[in-house]
Rosetta silent file (secondary structure, phi, psi, omega in degrees, C-alpha in Angstrom):
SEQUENCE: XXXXXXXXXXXXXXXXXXXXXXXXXXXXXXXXXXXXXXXXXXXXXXXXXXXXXX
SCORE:     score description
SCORE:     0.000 S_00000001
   1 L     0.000  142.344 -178.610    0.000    0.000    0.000 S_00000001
   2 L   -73.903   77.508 -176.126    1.149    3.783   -1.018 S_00000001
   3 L   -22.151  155.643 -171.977    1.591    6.260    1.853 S_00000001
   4 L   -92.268    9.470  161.119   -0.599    9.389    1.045 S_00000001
   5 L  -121.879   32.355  178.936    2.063   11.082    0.976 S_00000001
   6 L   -49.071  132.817  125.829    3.519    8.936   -2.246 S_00000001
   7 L  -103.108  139.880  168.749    5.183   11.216   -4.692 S_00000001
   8 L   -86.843  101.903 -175.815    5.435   10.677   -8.402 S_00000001
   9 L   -78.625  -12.982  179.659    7.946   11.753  -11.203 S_00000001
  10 L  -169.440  145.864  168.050    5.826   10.255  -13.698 S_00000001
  11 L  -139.476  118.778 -134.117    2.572    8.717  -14.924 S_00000001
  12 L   -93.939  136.108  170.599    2.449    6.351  -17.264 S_00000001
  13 L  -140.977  177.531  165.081   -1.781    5.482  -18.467 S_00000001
  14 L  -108.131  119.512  172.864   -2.661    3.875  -22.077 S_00000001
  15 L   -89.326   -6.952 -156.966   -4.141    6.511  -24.534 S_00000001
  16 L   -79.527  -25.448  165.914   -4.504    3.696  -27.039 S_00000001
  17 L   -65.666    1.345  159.966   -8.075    2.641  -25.539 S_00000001
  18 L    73.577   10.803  162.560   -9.942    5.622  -26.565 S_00000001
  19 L   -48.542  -30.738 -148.258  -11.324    6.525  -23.494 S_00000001
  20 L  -127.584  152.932  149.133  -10.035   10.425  -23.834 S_00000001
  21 L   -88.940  117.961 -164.953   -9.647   12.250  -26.934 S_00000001
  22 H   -90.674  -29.152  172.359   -5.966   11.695  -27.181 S_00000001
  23 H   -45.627  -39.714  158.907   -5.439   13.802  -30.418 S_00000001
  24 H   -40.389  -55.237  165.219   -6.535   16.450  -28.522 S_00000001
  25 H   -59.043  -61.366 -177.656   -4.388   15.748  -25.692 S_00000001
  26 H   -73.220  -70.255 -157.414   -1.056   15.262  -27.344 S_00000001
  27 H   -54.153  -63.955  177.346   -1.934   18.485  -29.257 S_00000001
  28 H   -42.825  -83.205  169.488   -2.259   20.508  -26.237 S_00000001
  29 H   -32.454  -37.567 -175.666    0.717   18.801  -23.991 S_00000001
  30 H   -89.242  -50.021 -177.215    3.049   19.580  -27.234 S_00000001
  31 L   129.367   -4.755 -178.673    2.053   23.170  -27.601 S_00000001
  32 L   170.350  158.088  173.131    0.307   22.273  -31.137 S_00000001
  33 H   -31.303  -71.065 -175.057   -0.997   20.618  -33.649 S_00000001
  34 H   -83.921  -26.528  139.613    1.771   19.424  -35.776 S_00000001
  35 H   -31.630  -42.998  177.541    4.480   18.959  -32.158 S_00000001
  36 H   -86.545   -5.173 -161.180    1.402   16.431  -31.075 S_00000001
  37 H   -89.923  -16.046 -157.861    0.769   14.777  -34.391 S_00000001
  38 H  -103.235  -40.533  168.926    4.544   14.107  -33.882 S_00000001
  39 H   -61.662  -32.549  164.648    4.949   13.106  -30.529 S_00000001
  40 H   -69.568  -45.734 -167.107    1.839   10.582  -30.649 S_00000001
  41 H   -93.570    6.844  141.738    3.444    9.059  -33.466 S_00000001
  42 H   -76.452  -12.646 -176.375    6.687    8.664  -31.513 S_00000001
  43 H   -80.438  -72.085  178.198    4.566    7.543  -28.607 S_00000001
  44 H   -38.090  -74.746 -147.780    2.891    4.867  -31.191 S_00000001
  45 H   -69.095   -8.093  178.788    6.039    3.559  -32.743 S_00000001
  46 H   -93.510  -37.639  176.189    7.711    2.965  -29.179 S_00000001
  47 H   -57.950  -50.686 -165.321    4.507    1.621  -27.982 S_00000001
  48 H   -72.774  -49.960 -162.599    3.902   -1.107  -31.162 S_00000001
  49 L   -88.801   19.475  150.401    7.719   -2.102  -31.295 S_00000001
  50 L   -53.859   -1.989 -154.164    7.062   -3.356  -27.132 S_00000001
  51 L    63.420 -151.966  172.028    5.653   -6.311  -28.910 S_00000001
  52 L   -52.001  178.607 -169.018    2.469   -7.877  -28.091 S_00000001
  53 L  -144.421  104.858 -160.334    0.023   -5.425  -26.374 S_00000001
  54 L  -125.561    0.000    0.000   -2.158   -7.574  -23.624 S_00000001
C-alpha cells in the first residue's frame, strides 16, 4: 500500500483505448498541432515495437 504522501515523477496510463480524446491531448501537452501529431506518433512507434500489447 502507497503512503498518502507517495510522490510521483511520472505517470504512465494507455491513450490507445480511446477513453479520452488523445489527439486532442497530445496536441495541447506539445504546444500544437503538428508537435502532437509528432509526438503521438513517436509515442505509437515505441509503444507497437514493445511487442504484443495484452
Amino acid at each position: 500500500m502507497l503512503s498518502p504522501m507517495q510522490r510521483y515523477d511520472a505517470i504512465l496510463f494507455d491513450l490507445l483505448t480511446a477513453l479520452i480524446d488523445s489527439w486532442s491531448l497530445w496536441n495541447r501537452v506539445a504546444g500544437g498541432e503538428e508537435p502532437g501529431r509528432k509526438w503521438r506518433a513517436e509515442y505509437l512507434r515505441l509503444t507497437y515495437g514493445c511487442g504484443s500489447y495484452a
